[in-house]
XYZ file of C-alpha atoms in Angstrom:
568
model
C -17.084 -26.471 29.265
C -16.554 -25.931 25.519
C -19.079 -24.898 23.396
C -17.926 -23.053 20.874
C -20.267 -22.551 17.520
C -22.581 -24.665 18.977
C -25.425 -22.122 17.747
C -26.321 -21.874 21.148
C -29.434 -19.191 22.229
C -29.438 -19.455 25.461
C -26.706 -19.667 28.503
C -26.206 -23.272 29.710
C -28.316 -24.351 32.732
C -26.776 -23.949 36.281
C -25.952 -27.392 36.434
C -23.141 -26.677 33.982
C -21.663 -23.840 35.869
C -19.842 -26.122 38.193
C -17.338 -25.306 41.366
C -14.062 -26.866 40.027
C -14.835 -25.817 36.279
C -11.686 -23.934 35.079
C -11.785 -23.191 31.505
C -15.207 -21.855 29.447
C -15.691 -21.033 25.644
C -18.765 -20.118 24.514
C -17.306 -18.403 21.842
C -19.508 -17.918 18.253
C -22.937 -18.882 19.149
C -26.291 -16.410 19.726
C -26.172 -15.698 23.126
C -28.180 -12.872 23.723
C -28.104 -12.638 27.469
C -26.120 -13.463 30.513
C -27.786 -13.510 33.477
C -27.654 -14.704 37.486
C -24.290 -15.392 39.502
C -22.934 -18.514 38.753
C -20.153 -19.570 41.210
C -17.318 -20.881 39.767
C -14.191 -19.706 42.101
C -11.511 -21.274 40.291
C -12.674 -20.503 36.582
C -9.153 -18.967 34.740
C -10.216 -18.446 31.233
C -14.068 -17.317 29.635
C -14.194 -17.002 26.045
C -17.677 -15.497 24.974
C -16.205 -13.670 21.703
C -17.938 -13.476 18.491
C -21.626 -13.668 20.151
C -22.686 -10.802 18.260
C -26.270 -10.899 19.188
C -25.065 -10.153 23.077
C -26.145 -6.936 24.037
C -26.406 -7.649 27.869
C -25.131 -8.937 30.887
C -26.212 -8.940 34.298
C -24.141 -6.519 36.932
C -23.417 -9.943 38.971
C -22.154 -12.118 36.625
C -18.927 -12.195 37.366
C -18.967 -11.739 40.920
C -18.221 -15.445 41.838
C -14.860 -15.648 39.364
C -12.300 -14.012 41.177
C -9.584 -16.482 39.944
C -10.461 -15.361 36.140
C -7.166 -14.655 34.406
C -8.690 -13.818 30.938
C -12.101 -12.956 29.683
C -12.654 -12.475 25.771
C -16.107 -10.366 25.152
C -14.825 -9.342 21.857
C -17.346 -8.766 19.021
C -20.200 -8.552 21.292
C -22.909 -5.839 21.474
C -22.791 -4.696 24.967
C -22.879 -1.053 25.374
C -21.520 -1.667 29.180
C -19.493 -3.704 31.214
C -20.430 -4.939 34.481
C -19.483 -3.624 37.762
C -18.239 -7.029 38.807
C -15.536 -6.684 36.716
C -14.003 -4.412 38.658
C -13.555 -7.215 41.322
C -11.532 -9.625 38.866
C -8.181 -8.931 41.084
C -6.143 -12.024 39.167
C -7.665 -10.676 35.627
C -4.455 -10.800 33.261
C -6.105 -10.304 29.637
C -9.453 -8.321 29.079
C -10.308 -8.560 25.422
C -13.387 -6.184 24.423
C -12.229 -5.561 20.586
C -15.128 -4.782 17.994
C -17.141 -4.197 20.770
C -18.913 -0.900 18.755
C -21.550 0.023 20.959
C -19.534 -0.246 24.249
C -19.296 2.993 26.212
C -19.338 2.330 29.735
C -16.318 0.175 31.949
C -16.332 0.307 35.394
C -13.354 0.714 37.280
C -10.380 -0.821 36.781
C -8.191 0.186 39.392
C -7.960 -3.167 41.509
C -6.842 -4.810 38.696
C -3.319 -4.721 39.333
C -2.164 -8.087 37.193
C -3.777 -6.788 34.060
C -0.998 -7.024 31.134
C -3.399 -6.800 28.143
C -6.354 -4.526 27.507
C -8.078 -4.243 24.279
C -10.579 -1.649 23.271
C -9.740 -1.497 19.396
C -12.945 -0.377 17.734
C -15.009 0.398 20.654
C -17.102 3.529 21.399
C -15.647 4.802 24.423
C -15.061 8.497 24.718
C -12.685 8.476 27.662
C -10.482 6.315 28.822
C -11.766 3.628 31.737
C -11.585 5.078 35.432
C -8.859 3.706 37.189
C -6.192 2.976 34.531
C -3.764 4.785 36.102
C -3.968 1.717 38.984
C -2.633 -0.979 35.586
C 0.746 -0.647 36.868
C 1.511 -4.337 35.119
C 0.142 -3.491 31.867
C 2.061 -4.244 28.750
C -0.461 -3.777 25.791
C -3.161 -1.158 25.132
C -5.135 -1.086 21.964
C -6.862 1.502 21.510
C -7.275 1.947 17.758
C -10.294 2.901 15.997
C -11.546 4.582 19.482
C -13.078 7.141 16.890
C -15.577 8.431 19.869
C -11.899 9.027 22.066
C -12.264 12.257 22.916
C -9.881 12.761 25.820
C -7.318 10.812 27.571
C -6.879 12.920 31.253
C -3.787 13.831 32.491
C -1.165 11.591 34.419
C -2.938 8.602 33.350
C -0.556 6.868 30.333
C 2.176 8.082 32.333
C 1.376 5.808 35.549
C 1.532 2.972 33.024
C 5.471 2.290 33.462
C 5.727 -0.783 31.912
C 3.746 -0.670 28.907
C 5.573 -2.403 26.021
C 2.961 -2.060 23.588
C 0.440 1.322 22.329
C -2.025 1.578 19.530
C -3.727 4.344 18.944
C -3.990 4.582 15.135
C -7.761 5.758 13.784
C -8.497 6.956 16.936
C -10.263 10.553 17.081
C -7.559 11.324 19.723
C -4.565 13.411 18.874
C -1.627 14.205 21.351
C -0.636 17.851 21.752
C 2.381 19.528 22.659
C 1.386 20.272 26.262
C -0.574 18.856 29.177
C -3.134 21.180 29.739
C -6.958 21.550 31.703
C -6.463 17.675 33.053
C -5.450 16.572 29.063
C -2.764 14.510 29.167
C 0.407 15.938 26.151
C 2.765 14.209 24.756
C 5.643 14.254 27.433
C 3.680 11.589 29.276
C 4.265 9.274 26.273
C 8.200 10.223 26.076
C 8.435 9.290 29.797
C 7.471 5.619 28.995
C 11.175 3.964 28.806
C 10.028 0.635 28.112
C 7.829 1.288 24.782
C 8.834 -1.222 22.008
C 5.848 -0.307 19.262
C 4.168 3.021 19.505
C 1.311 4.264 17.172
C 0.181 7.702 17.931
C -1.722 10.499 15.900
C -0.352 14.003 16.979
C -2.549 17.054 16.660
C -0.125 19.106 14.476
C 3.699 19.863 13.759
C 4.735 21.072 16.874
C 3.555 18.433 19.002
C 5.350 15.464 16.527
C 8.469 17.641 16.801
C 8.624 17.897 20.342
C 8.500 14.220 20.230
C 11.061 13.495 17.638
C 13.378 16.107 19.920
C 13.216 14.336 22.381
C 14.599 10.901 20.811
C 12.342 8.783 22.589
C 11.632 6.742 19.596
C 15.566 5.172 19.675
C 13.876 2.818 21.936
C 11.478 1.766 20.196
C 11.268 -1.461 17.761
C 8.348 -0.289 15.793
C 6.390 3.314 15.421
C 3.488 4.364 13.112
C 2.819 8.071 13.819
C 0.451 10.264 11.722
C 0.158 14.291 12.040
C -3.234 15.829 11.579
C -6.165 14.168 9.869
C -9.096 13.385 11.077
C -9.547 10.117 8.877
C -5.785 9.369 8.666
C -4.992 5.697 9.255
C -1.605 3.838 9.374
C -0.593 0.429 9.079
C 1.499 -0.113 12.369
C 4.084 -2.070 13.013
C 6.185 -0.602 10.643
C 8.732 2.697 10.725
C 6.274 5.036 9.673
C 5.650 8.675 9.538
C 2.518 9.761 7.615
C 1.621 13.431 7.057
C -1.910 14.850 7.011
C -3.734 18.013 6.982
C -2.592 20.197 9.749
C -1.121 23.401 11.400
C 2.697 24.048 10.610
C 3.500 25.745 13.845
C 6.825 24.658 15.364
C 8.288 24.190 12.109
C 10.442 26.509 10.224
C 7.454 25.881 7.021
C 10.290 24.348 4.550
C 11.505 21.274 6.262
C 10.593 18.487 8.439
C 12.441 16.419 10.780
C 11.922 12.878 10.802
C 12.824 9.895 13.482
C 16.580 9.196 11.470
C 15.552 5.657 11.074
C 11.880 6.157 9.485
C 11.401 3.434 6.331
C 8.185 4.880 5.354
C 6.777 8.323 4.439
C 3.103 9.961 3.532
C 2.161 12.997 2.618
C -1.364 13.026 2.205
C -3.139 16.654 1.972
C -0.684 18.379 3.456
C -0.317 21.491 0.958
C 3.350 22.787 3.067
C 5.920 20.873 0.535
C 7.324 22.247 -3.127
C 10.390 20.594 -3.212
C 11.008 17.091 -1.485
C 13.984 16.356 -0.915
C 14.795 20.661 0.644
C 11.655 19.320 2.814
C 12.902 16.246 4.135
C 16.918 16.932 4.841
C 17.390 13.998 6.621
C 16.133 10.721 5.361
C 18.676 8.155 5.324
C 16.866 4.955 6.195
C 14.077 6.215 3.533
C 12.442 3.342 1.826
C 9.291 4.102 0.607
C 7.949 7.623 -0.227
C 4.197 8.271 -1.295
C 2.850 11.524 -1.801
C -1.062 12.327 -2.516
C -2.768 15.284 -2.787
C -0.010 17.707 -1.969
C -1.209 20.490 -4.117
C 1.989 22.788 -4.293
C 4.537 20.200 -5.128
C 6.582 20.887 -7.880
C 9.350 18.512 -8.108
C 11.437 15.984 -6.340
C 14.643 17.763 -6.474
C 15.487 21.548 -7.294
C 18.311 23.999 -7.462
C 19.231 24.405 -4.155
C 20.850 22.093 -0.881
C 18.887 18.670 -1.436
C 18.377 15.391 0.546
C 19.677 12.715 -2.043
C 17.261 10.339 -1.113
C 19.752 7.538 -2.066
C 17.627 5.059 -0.008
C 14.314 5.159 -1.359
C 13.546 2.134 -3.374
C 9.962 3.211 -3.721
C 8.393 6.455 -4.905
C 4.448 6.986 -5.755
C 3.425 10.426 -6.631
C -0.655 11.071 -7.046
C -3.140 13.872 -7.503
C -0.368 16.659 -7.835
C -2.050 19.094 -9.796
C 1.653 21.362 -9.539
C 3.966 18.248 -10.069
C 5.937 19.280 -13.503
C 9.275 16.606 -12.883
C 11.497 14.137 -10.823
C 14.054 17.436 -11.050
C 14.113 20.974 -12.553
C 17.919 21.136 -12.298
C 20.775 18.578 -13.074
C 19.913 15.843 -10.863
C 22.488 15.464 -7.818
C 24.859 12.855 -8.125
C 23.708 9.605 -5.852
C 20.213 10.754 -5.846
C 17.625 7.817 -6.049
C 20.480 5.321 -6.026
C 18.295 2.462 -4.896
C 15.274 3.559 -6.604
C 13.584 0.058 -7.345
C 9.443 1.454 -8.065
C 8.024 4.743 -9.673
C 4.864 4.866 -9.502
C 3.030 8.698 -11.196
C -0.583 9.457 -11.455
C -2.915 12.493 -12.005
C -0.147 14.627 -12.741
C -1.441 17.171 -14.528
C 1.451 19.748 -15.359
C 4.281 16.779 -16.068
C 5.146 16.544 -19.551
C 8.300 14.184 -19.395
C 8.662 11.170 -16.783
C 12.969 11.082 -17.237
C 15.538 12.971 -18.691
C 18.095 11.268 -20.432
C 20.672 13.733 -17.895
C 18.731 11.465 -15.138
C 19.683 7.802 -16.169
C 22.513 7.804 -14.383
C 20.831 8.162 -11.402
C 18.347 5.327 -11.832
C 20.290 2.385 -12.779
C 18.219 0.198 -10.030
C 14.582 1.247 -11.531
C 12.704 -1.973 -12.342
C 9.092 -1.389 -12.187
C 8.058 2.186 -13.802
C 3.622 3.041 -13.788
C 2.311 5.846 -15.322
C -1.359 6.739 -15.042
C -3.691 9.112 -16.284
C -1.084 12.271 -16.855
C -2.450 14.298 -19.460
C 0.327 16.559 -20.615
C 3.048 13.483 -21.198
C 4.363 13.792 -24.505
C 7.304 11.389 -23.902
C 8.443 9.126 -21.161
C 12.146 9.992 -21.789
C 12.914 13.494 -22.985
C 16.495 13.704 -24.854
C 18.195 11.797 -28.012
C 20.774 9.835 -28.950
C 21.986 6.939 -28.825
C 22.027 5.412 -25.113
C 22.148 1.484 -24.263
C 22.027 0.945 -20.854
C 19.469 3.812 -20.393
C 17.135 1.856 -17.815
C 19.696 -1.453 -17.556
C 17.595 -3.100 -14.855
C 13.936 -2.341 -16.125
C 11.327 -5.322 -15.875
C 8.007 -3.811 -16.046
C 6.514 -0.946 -17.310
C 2.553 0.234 -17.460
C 1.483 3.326 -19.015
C -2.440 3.954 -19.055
C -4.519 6.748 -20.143
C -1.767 9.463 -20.899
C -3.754 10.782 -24.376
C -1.033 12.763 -25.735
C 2.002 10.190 -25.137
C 2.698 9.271 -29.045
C 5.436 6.721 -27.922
C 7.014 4.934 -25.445
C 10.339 5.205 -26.631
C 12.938 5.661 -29.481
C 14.294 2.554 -30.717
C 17.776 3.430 -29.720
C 16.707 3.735 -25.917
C 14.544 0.125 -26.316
C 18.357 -1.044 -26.992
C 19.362 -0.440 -23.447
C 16.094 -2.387 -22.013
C 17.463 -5.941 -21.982
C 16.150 -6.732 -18.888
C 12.380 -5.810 -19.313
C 9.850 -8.419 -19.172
C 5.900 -6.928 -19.052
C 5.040 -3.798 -21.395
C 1.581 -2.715 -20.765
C 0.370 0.010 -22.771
C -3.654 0.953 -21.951
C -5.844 3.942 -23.396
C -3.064 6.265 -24.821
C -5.772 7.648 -27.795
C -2.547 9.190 -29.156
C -0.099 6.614 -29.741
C 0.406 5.652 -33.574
C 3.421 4.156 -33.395
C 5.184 2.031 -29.863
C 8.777 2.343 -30.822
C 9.438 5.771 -32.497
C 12.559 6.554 -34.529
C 14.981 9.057 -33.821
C 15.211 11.764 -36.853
C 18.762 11.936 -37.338
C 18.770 7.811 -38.066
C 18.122 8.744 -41.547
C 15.262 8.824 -43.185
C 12.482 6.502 -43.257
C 12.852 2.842 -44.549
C 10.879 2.786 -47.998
C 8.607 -0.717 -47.617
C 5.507 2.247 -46.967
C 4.984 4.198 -44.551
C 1.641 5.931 -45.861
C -0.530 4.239 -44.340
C 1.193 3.242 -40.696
C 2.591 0.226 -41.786
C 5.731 -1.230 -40.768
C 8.267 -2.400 -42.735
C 9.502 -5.687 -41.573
C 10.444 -8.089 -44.219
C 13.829 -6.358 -46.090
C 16.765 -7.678 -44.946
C 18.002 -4.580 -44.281
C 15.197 -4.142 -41.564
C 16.043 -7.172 -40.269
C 19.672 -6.196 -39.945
C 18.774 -3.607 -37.625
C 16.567 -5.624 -35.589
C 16.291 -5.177 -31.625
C 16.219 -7.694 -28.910
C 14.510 -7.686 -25.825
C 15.719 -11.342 -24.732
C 13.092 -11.088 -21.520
C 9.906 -9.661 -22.465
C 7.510 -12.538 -21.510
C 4.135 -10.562 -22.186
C 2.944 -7.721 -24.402
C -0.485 -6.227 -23.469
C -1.913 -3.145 -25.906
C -5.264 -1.782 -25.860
C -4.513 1.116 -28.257
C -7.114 2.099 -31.017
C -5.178 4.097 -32.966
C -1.859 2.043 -33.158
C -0.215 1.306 -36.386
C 2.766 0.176 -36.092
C 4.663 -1.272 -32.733
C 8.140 -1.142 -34.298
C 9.873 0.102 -38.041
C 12.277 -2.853 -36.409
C 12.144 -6.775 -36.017
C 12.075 -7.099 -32.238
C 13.452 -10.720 -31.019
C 11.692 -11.811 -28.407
C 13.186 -15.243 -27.146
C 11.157 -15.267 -24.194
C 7.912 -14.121 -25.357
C 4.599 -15.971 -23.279
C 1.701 -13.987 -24.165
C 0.696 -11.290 -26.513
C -2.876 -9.870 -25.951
C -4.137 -6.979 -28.200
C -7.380 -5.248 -27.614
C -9.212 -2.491 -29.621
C -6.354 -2.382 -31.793
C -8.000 -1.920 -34.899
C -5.471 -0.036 -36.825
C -2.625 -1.997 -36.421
C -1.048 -3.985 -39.306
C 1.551 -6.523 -38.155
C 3.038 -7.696 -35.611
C 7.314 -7.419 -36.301
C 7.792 -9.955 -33.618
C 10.535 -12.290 -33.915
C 10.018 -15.794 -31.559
C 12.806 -18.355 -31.832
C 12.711 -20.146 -28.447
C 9.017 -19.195 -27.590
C 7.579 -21.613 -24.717
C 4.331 -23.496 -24.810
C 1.201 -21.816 -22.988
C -2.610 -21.947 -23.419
C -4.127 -20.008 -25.829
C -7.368 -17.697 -24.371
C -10.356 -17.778 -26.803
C -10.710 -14.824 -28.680
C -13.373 -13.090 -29.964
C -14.536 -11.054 -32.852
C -13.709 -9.578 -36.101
C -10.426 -7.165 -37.364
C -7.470 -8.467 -39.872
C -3.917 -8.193 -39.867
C -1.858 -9.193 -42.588
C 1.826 -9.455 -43.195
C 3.916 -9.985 -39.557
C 6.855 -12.457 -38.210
C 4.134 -15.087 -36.661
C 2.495 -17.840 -38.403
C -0.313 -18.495 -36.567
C -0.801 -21.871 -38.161
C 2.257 -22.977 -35.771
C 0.268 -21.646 -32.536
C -2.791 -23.150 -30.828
C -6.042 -21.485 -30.627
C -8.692 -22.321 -28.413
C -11.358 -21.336 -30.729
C -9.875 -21.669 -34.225
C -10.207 -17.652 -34.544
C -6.455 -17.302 -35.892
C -5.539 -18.062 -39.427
C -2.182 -17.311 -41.427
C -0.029 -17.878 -43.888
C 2.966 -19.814 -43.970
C 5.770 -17.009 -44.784
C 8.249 -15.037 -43.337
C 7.974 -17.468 -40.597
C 10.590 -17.252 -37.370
C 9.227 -19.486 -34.818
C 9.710 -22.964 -34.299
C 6.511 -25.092 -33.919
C 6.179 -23.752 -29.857
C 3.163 -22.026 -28.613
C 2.547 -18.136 -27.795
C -0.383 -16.956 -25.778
C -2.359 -14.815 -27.697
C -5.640 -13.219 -26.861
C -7.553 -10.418 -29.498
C -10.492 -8.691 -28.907
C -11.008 -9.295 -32.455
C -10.667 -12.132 -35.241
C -7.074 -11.744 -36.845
C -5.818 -13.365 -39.780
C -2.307 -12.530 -40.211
């Protein structure tokens, strides 16, 4: 019998529920009651998910379907399950995910071929009597029990072949212990057949008893948060993520990890001030994000230090203490593989690199900045150093108000590689691409009032390349001038300015530029002078005029977009 969205009301008259029937979906209609015994002794599968206006169904229901080898009463409203259930001696799969307002399961200790049970998001607040009977069971889900609040003692353990446990959002946290009937976390390490495991322990001691005890070499997967009562995690991943909690059982300035963890959070947890003298042992490291860790100071300090050669990916947030990647000479091999930096609401950081540092972060391609108000530069240090970030490709710096460029024009030498600049809401940024002091002075085509100069052939001599920067996005009101240098840009797509009022020219330089749409722009600023000639690129609305001089670019399209009319 399939009748699956068939917006059906009501259950199908008796003279559907026939003997030899053997397969049923009445899955995503309106049922809103189930009611009488139908007999169907050789029914193996019920689907009845996704009827969310179910709320009941009668204690009998069921009793006639002892061959029933899965029943799906997912996203239903029933707040209990009835007692015939506990008859359903062939059941292999019982499926009662999103069920919300479901408290009450009967027994399930008959149910001895049961390999799957799913309570994910369910309102239970103890685990069903007569688990400890599931001795076939491979899978529990029990995430997002948020009402959990006990699992009794000796019950997980009985569960000897269980393959598969989810516990992530639950309000349940393992202790250290088993104690008054609660069931600790030695019943979990005694389950030798665990392939993915997602637990939330109650505090330090408890997760360290567990990594002691190297259960987790057998397992393929692990998510495992410490403390917090909202604190999610992903699963199926190798993940250790770090909430609010008590720091008994550890030493207070490091933390052991499983040896093969990819992934690491702190998130509230106020214990760390120097990362990599808190984690000493993180080789498989990938990606590291810390939030809200209010006494962190830096990544790396005087002192013995984790290199943290395997981290590709590093996100620092809300770190009201955070003043640098390092306060000392950064260790040699330290982030080696460092691929993503991602900073924000870092209060106290006035410099994102030291020049000291480059060595170390040959791999960086993507760098984000965000909403640091002390930054003043994004690499601290002069002279003259190609190859500073060799393998950069994008970089986004937004609301960082005292940042008054991005970099010297020396260090935009070594940037071959990058691709995206994105520069948003730095109020004090005049000028992009700053000069060093001891280049000499000035060049003399006027500087008074933020102009560039960009059409001696001296200028031009010094030009830069960034062979491939495909798009250029400002939104910077008091900008001036981008560059005192012609910057080639081969490669150049798209070019969109916004609430860039102040700004002058553009010293762009586009000999190979590729055709792309235009987007329409919109009112009212000019520019005059620049490398473009707008007369050779297409503009939806007509808003771009120019003259015909100084002209680089063959007749090939840019994308352009201003917030403003430009005539150039």
């Amino acid at each position: 019998m399939a009748k699956a969205g068939a917006g059906l009301r009501d259950q199908p008259k008796d003279e559907n529920w026939v003997e030899e029937i053997e397969r049923i979906s009445l899955a995503s209609n309106n049922l809103r009651v189930l009611s009488g015994q139908p007999h169907c002794p050789k029914l193996l599968t019920m689907l009845l998910e996704e009827n969310e206006e179910l709320d009941y169904i009668s204690p009998y229901f069921f009793h006639n379907m002892h061959a029933i080898r899965v029943l799906n009463l997912s996203g239903t409203r029933i707040k209990s399950l009835p007692d015939s259930v506990s008859d359903l001696v062939n059941l292999r799969a019982l499926l009662l995910a999103y069920c919300y307002d479901l408290v009450d399961i009967p027994s399930l200790l008959k149910l001895k071929e049961l390999r799957v049970l799913n309570l994910k998001w369910t309102a239970i607040k103890e685990l069903p009597p007569g688990m400890e009977g599931l001795i076939n069971l491979r899978y529990l889900e029990l995430s997002f029990t948020e009402c959990l609040e006990m699992v009794r003692g000796g019950v997980i353990e009985k569960l000897s072949r269980l393959e598969d446990l989810a516990m992530h959002g639950s309000l349940w946290k393992w202790e250290d212990t088993n104690s008054d009937g609660v069931g600790g976390i030695s019943e979990i390490i005694g389950l030798r057949r665990l392939l993915n495991l997602t637990l939330i322990f109650k505090d330090l001691s408890a997760f360290l008893t567990y990594v002691r005890s190297a259960h987790w070499h057998v397992l393929q997967n692990f998510s495992f948060a410490i403390g917090g009562l909202k604190l999610h995690v992903a699963g199926n991943r190798l993940e250790v993520v770090l909430g609010p909690c008590c720091s008994s059982g550890s030493d207070g300035s490091s933390l052991l990890l499983p040896n093969n963890t990819a992934r690491f959070e702190i998130d509230n947890f106020n214990g760390v001030v120097v990362l990599s003298q808190f984690l000493p042992d993180a080789s498989a490291l990938k990606t590291c994000v810390i939030n809200f860790s209010s006494n962190l100071k830096c990544i790396f300090a005087d002192g013995k230090n984790s290199l943290l050669s395997s981290i590709e990916t590093l996100e620092l947030n809300y770190l009201p203490k955070f003043k640098a990647l390092s306060n000392c000479a950064m260790p040699n091999g330290a982030f080696a593989c460092l691929k993503v930096l991602r900073i924000s609401h870092c209060d106290k950081l006035r410099t994102v690199f030291s020049l000291e540092s480059m060595q170390n972060l040959q791999n960086l391609e993507e760098v984000f900045v965000d909403s640091c108000g002390q930054i003043v530069e994004i690499i601290t240090g002069k002279g003259k150093h190609c190859g500073v970030l060799p393998k950069l490709k994008f970089l986004r710096i937004s609301s960082c108000p005292k940042l008054k460029a991005l970099f010297s024009s020396h260090m935009l030498q070594g940037l071959e590689m990058l691709e995206q600049i994105i520069v948003y809401y730095c109020e004090g940024m005049e000028q992009m691409i700053a000069e060093e002091e001891e280049e000499g002075k000035k060049e003399e085509d006027g500087h008074d009032d933020g102009t560039c100069a960009i059409e001696s052939n001296d200028v031009t001599g010094k030009a830069i390349a960034l062979p491939m920067l495909r798009s250029l996005s400002l939104t910077l009101p008091k900008l001036k001038c981008i560059s005192n240098r012609v910057l080639i840009c081969n490669s150049l797509q798209s070019i969109k300015l916004e609430s860039c009022v102040q700004l002058k020219n553009l010293p762009l330089s586009v000999e190979n530029a590729s055709a792309a749409p235009v987007e329409k722009a919109a009112q009212a600023e000019t520019i005059k002078g620049g490398r473009f000639s707008p007369s050779q690129l297409r503009s939806a609305g007509s808003h771009i005029t120019a003259e015909r001089k100084n002209c680089q670019m063959p007749k090939n399209s840019v994308e352009l977009y201003f917030n403003a009319r430009y005539e150039l």
